[in-house]
PDB file of C-alpha atoms in Angstrom:
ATOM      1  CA  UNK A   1       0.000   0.000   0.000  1.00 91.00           C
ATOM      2  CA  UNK A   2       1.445   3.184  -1.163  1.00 94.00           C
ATOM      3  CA  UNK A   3       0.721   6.965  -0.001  1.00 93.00           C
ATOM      4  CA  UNK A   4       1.154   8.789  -3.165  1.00 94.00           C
ATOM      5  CA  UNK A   5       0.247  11.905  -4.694  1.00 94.00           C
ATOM      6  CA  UNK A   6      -1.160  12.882  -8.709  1.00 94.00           C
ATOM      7  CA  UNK A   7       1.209  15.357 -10.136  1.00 93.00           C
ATOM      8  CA  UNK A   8       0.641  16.792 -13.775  1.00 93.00           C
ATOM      9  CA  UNK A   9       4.180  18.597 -14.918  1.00 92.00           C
ATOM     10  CA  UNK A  10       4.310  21.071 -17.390  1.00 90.00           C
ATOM     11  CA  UNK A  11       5.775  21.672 -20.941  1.00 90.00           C
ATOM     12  CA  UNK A  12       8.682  22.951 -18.672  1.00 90.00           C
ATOM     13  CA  UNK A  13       8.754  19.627 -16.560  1.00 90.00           C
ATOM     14  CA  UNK A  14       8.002  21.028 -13.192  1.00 90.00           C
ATOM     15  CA  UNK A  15       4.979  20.379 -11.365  1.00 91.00           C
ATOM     16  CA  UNK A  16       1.974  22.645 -11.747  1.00 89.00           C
ATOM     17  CA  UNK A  17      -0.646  22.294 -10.015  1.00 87.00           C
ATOM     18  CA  UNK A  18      -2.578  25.147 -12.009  1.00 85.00           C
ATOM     19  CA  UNK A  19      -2.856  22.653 -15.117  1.00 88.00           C
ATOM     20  CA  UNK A  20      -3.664  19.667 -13.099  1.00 90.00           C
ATOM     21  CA  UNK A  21      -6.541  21.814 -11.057  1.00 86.00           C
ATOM     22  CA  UNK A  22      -7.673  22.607 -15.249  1.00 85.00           C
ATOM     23  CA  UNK A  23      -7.596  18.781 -16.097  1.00 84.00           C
ATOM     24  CA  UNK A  24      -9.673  17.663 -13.140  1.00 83.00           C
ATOM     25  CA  UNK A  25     -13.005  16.943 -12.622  1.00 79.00           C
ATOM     26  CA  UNK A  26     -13.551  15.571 -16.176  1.00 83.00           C
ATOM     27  CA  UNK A  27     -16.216  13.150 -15.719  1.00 83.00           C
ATOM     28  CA  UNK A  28     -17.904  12.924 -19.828  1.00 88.00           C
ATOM     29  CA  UNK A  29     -15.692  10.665 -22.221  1.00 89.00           C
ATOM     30  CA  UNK A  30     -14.978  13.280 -24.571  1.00 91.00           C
ATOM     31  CA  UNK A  31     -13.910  15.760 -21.611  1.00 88.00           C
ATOM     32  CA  UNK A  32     -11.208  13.473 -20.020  1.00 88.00           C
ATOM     33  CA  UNK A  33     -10.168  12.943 -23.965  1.00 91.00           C
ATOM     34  CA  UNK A  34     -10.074  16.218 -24.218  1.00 91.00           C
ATOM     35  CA  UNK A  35      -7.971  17.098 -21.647  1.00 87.00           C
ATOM     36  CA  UNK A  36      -5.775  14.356 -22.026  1.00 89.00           C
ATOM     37  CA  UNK A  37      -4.827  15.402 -25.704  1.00 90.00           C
ATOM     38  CA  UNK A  38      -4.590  19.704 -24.024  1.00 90.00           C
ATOM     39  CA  UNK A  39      -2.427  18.835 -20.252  1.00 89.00           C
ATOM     40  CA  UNK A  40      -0.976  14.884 -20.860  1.00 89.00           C
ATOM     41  CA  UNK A  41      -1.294  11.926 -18.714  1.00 91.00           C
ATOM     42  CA  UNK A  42      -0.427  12.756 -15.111  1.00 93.00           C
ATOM     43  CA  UNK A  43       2.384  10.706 -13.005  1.00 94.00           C
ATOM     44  CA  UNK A  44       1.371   9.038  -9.380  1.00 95.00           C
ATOM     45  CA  UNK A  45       4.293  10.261  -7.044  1.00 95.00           C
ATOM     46  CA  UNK A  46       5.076   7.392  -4.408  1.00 95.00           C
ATOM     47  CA  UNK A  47       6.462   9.182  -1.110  1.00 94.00           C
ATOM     48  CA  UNK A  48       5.586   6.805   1.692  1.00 93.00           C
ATOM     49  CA  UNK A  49       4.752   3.076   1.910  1.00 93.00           C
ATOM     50  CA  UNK A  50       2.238   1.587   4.123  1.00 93.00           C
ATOM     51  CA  UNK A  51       2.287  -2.159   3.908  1.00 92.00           C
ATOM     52  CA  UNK A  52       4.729  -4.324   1.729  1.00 91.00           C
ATOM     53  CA  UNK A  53       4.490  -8.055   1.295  1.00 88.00           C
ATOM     54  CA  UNK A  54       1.942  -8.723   4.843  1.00 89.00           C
ATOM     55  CA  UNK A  55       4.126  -6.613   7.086  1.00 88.00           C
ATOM     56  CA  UNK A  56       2.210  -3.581   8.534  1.00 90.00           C
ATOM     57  CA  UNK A  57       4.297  -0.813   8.001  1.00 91.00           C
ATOM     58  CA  UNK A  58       2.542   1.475  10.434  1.00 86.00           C
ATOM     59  CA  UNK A  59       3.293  -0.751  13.544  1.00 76.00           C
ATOM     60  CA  UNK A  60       5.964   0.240  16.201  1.00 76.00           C
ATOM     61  CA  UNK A  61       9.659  -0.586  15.723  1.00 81.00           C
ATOM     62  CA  UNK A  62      12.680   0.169  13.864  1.00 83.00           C
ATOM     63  CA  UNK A  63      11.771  -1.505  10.363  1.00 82.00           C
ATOM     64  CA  UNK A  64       8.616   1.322  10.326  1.00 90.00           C
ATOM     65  CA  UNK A  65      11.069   4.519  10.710  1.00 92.00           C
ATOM     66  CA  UNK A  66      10.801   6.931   7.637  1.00 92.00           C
ATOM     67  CA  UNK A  67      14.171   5.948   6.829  1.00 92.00           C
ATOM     68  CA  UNK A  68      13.694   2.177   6.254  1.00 92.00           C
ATOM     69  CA  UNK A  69      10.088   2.915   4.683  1.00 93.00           C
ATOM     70  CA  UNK A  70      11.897   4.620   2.144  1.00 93.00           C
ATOM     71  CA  UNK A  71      13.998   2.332   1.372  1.00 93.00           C
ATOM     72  CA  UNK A  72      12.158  -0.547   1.071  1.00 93.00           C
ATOM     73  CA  UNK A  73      10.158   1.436  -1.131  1.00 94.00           C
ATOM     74  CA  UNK A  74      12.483   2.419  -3.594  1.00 93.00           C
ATOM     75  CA  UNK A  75      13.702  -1.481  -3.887  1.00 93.00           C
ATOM     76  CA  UNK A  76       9.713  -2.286  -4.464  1.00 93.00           C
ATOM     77  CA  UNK A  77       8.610   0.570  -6.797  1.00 93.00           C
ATOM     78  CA  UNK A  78      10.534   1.054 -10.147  1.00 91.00           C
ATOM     79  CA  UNK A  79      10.270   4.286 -11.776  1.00 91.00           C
ATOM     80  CA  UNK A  80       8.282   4.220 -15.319  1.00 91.00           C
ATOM     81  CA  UNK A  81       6.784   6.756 -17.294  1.00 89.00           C
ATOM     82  CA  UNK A  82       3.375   7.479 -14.975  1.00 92.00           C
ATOM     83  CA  UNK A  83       4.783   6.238 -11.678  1.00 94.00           C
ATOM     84  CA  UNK A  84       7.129   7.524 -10.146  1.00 94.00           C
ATOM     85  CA  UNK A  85       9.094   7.627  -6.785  1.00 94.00           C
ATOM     86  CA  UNK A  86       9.493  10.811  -4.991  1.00 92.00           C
ATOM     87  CA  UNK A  87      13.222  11.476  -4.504  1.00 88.00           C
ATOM     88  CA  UNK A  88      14.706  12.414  -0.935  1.00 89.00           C
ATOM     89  CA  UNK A  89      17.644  13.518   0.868  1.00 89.00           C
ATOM     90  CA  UNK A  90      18.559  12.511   4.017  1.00 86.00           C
ATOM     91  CA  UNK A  91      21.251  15.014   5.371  1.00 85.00           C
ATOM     92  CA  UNK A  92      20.974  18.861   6.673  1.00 85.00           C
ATOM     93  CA  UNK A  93      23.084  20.287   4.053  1.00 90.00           C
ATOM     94  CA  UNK A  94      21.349  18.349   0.693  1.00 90.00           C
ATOM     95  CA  UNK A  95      17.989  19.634   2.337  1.00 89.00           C
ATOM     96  CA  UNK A  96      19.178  23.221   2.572  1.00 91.00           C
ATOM     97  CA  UNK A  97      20.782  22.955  -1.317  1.00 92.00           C
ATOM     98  CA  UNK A  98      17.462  21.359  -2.157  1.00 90.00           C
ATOM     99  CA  UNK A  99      14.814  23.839  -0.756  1.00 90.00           C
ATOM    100  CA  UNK A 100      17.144  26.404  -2.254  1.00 91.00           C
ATOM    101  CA  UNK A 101      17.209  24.916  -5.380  1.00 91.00           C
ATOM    102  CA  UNK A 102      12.967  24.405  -5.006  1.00 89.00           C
ATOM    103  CA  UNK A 103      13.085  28.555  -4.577  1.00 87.00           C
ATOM    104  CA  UNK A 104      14.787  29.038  -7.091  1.00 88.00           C
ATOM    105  CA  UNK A 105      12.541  27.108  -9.704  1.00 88.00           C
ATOM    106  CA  UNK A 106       9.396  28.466  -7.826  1.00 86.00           C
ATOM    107  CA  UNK A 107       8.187  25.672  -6.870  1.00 88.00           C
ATOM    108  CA  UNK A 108       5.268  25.253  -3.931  1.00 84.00           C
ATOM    109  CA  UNK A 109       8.002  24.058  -1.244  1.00 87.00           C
ATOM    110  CA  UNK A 110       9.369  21.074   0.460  1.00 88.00           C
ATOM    111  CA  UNK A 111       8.141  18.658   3.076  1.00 88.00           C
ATOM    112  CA  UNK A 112      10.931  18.591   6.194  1.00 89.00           C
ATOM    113  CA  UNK A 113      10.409  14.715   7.931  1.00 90.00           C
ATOM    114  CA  UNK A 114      12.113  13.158  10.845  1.00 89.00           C
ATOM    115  CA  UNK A 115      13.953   9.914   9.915  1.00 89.00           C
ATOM    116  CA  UNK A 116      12.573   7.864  12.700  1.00 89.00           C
ATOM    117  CA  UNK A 117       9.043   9.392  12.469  1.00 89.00           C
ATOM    118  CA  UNK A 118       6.418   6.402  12.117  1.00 88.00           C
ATOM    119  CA  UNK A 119       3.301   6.386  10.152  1.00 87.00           C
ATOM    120  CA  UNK A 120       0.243   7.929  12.062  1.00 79.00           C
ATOM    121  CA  UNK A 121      -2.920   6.879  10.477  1.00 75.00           C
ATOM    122  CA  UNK A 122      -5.071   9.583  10.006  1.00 72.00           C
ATOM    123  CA  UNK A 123      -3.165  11.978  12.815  1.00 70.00           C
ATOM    124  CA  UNK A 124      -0.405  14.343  11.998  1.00 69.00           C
ATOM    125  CA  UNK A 125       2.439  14.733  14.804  1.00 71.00           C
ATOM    126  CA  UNK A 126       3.006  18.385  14.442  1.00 71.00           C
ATOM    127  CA  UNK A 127       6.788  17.423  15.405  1.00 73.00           C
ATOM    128  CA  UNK A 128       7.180  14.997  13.006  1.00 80.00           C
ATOM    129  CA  UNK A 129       7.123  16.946   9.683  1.00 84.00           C
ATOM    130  CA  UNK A 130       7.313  20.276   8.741  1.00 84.00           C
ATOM    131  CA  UNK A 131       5.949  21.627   5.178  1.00 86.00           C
ATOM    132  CA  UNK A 132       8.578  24.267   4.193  1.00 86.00           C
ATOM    133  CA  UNK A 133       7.425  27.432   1.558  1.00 87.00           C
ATOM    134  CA  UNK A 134       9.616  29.510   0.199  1.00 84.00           C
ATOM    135  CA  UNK A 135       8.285  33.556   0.714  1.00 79.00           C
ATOM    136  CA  UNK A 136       9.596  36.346  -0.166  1.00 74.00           C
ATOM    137  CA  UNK A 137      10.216  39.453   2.127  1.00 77.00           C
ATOM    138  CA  UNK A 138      11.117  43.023   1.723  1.00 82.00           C
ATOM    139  CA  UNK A 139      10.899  45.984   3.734  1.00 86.00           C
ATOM    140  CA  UNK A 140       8.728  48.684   2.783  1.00 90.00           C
ATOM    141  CA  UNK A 141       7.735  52.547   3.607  1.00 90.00           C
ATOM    142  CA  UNK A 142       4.494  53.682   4.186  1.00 89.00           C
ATOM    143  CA  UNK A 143       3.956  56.560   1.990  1.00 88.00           C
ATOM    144  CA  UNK A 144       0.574  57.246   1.685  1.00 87.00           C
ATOM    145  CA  UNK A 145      -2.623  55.532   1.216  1.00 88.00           C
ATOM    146  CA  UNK A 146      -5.605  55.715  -0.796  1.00 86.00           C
ATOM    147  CA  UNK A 147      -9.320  56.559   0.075  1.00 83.00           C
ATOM    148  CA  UNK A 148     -11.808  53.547   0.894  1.00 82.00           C
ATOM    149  CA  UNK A 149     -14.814  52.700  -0.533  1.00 82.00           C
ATOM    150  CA  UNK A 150     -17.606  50.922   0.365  1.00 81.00           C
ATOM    151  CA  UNK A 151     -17.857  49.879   4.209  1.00 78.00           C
ATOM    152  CA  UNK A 152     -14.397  51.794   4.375  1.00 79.00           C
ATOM    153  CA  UNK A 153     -15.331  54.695   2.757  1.00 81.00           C
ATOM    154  CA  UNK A 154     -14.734  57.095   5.912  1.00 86.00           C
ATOM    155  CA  UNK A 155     -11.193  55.234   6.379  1.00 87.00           C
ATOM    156  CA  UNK A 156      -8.070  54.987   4.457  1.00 87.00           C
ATOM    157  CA  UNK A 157      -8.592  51.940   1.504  1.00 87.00           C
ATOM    158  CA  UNK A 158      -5.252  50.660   1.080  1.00 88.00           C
ATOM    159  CA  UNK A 159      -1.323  51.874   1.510  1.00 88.00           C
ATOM    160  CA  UNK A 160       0.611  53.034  -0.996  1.00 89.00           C
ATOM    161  CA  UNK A 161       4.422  51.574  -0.368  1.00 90.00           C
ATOM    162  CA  UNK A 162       7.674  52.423  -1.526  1.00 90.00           C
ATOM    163  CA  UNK A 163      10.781  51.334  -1.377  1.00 90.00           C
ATOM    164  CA  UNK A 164      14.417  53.435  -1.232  1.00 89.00           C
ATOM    165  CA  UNK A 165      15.938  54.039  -4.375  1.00 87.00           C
ATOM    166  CA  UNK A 166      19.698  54.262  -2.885  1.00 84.00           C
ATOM    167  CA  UNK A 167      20.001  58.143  -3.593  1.00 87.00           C
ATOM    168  CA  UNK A 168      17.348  59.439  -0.612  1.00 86.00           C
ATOM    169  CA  UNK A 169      14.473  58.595  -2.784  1.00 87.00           C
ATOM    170  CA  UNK A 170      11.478  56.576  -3.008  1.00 88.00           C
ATOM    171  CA  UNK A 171       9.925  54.481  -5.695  1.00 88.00           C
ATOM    172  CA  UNK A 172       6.552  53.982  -5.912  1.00 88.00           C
ATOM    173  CA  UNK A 173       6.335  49.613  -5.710  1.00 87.00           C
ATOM    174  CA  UNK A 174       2.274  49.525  -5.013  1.00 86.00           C
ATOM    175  CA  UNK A 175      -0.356  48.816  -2.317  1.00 87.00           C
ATOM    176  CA  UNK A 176      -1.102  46.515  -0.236  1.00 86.00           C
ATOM    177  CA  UNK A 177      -3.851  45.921   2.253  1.00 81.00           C
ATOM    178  CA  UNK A 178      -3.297  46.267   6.008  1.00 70.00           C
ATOM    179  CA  UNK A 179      -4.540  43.107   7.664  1.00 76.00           C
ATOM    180  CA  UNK A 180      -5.911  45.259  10.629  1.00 78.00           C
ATOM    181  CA  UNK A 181      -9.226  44.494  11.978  1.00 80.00           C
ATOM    182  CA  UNK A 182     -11.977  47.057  11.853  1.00 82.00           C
ATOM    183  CA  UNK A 183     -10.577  48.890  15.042  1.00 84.00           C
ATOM    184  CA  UNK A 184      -7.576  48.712  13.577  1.00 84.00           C
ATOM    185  CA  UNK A 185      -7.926  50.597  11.138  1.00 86.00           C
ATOM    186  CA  UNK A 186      -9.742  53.108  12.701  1.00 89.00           C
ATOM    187  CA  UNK A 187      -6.905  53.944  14.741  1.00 89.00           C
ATOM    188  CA  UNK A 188      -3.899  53.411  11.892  1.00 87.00           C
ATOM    189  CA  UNK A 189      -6.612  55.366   9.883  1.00 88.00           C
ATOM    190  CA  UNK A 190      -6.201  58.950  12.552  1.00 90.00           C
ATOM    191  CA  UNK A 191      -2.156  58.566  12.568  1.00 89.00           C
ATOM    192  CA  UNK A 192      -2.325  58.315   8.845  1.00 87.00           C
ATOM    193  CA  UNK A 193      -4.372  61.214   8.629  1.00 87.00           C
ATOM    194  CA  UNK A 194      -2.741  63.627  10.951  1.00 90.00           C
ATOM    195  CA  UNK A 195       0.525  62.641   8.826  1.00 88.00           C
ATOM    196  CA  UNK A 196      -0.864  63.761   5.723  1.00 85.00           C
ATOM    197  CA  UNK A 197       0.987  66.308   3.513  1.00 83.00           C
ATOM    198  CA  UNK A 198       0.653  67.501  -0.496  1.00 80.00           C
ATOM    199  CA  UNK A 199       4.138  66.540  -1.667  1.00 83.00           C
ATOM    200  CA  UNK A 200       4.502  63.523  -3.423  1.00 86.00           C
ATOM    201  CA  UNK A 201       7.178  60.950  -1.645  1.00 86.00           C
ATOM    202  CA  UNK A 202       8.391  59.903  -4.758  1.00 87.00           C
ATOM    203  CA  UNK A 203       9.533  63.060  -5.748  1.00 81.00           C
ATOM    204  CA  UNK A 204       6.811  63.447  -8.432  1.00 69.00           C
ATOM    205  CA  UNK A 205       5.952  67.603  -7.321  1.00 54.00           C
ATOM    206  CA  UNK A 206       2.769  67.923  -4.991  1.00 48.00           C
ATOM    207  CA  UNK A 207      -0.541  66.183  -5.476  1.00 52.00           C
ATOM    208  CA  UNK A 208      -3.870  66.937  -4.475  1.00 49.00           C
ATOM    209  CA  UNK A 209      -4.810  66.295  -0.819  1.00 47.00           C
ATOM    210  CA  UNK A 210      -7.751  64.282  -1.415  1.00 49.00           C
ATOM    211  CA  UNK A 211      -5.917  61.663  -3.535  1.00 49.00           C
ATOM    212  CA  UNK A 212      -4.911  60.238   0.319  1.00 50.00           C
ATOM    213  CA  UNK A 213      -1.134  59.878  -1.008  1.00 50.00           C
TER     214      UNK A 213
END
């Protein structure tokens, strides 16, 4: 018994999840033909195995550590064109170079295991695994922000960010919503307003007061 996953890869041969979300729920013949002939077959991605030749591998005991599970399952499961088994590493430094390397392609992220973790059926051990994403950060200004509308039309809408140029400037990178609740932004909404001025942060010459930058 295998725990796999359905993965559909792309004309570039990464995963994508976007096309396989496209090719599923094709239930008419001429649908899933269809589909088939636009996205390709997908590819069942063993990760974990279960039970091999009567032994329960979700019992207690050295033989059922990640470690051994995988390989036993990589002597049992040969790789072919729609099945395939998902590769691993099993040292600190291969897992940095790989989630780096995961970045780096854009991929979704990486799943962080313990070697001698066992196989909980139908509980996750919130020690036992870790599911690793790659985000990107920056640091920001607040420069301004923009009227609301709607149920925030007597509060600011969004910010306006920027980031420094390198000279003592700004440029202008976009908005973004605050994540504040509703008295949150009632108060964030008076400090923005008493800092309110008519020249343009970005250097741009001065703009008109009501614009909320």
């Amino acid at each position: 018994i295998l725990d796999t996953e359905i993965v559909l890869f792309g004309p570039d041969g990464l995963p994508s999840f976007k096309l396989l979300q496209q090719r599923m729920g094709k239930q008419q013949p001429l649908e899933i033909k269809a589909a088939l002939a636009e996205f390709g077959p997908v590819t069942l991605m063993a990760f974990d195995l279960l039970h091999a030749n009567g032994v329960d591998l979700t019992d207690q005991g050295e033989r059922c550590q990640l470690i051994n599970r995988k390989e036993v399952l990589q002597v049992l499961v040969t790789d072919g064109p729609r099945l395939k088994v998902t590769p691993h590493v099993s040292s600190g430094a291969e897992g940095v170079a790989l989630f780096e390397m995961i970045k780096g392609l854009g991929q979704e992220g990486a799943m962080a295991k313990q070697k001698k973790g066992l196989y909980r059926q139908g509980k996750r051990d919130p020690h036992a695994w870790l599911k690793l994403k790659p985000r990107k950060r920056d640091t920001f200004v607040v420069c301004g922000y923009t009227h609301g509308t709607g149920a925030r039309e007597a509060t600011f809408g969004a910010i306006v960010l920027g980031k420094p140029d390198g000279n003592g400037g700004l440029i202008h990178v976009g908005r973004a919503g605050s994540g504040l609740d509703a008295v949150g932004v009632i108060e964030f909404d008076k400090k923005l307003k008493a800092m309110a001025t008519t020249v343009n942060p970005f250097g741009e010459g001065k703009i008109d007061r009501k614009s909320g930058v």
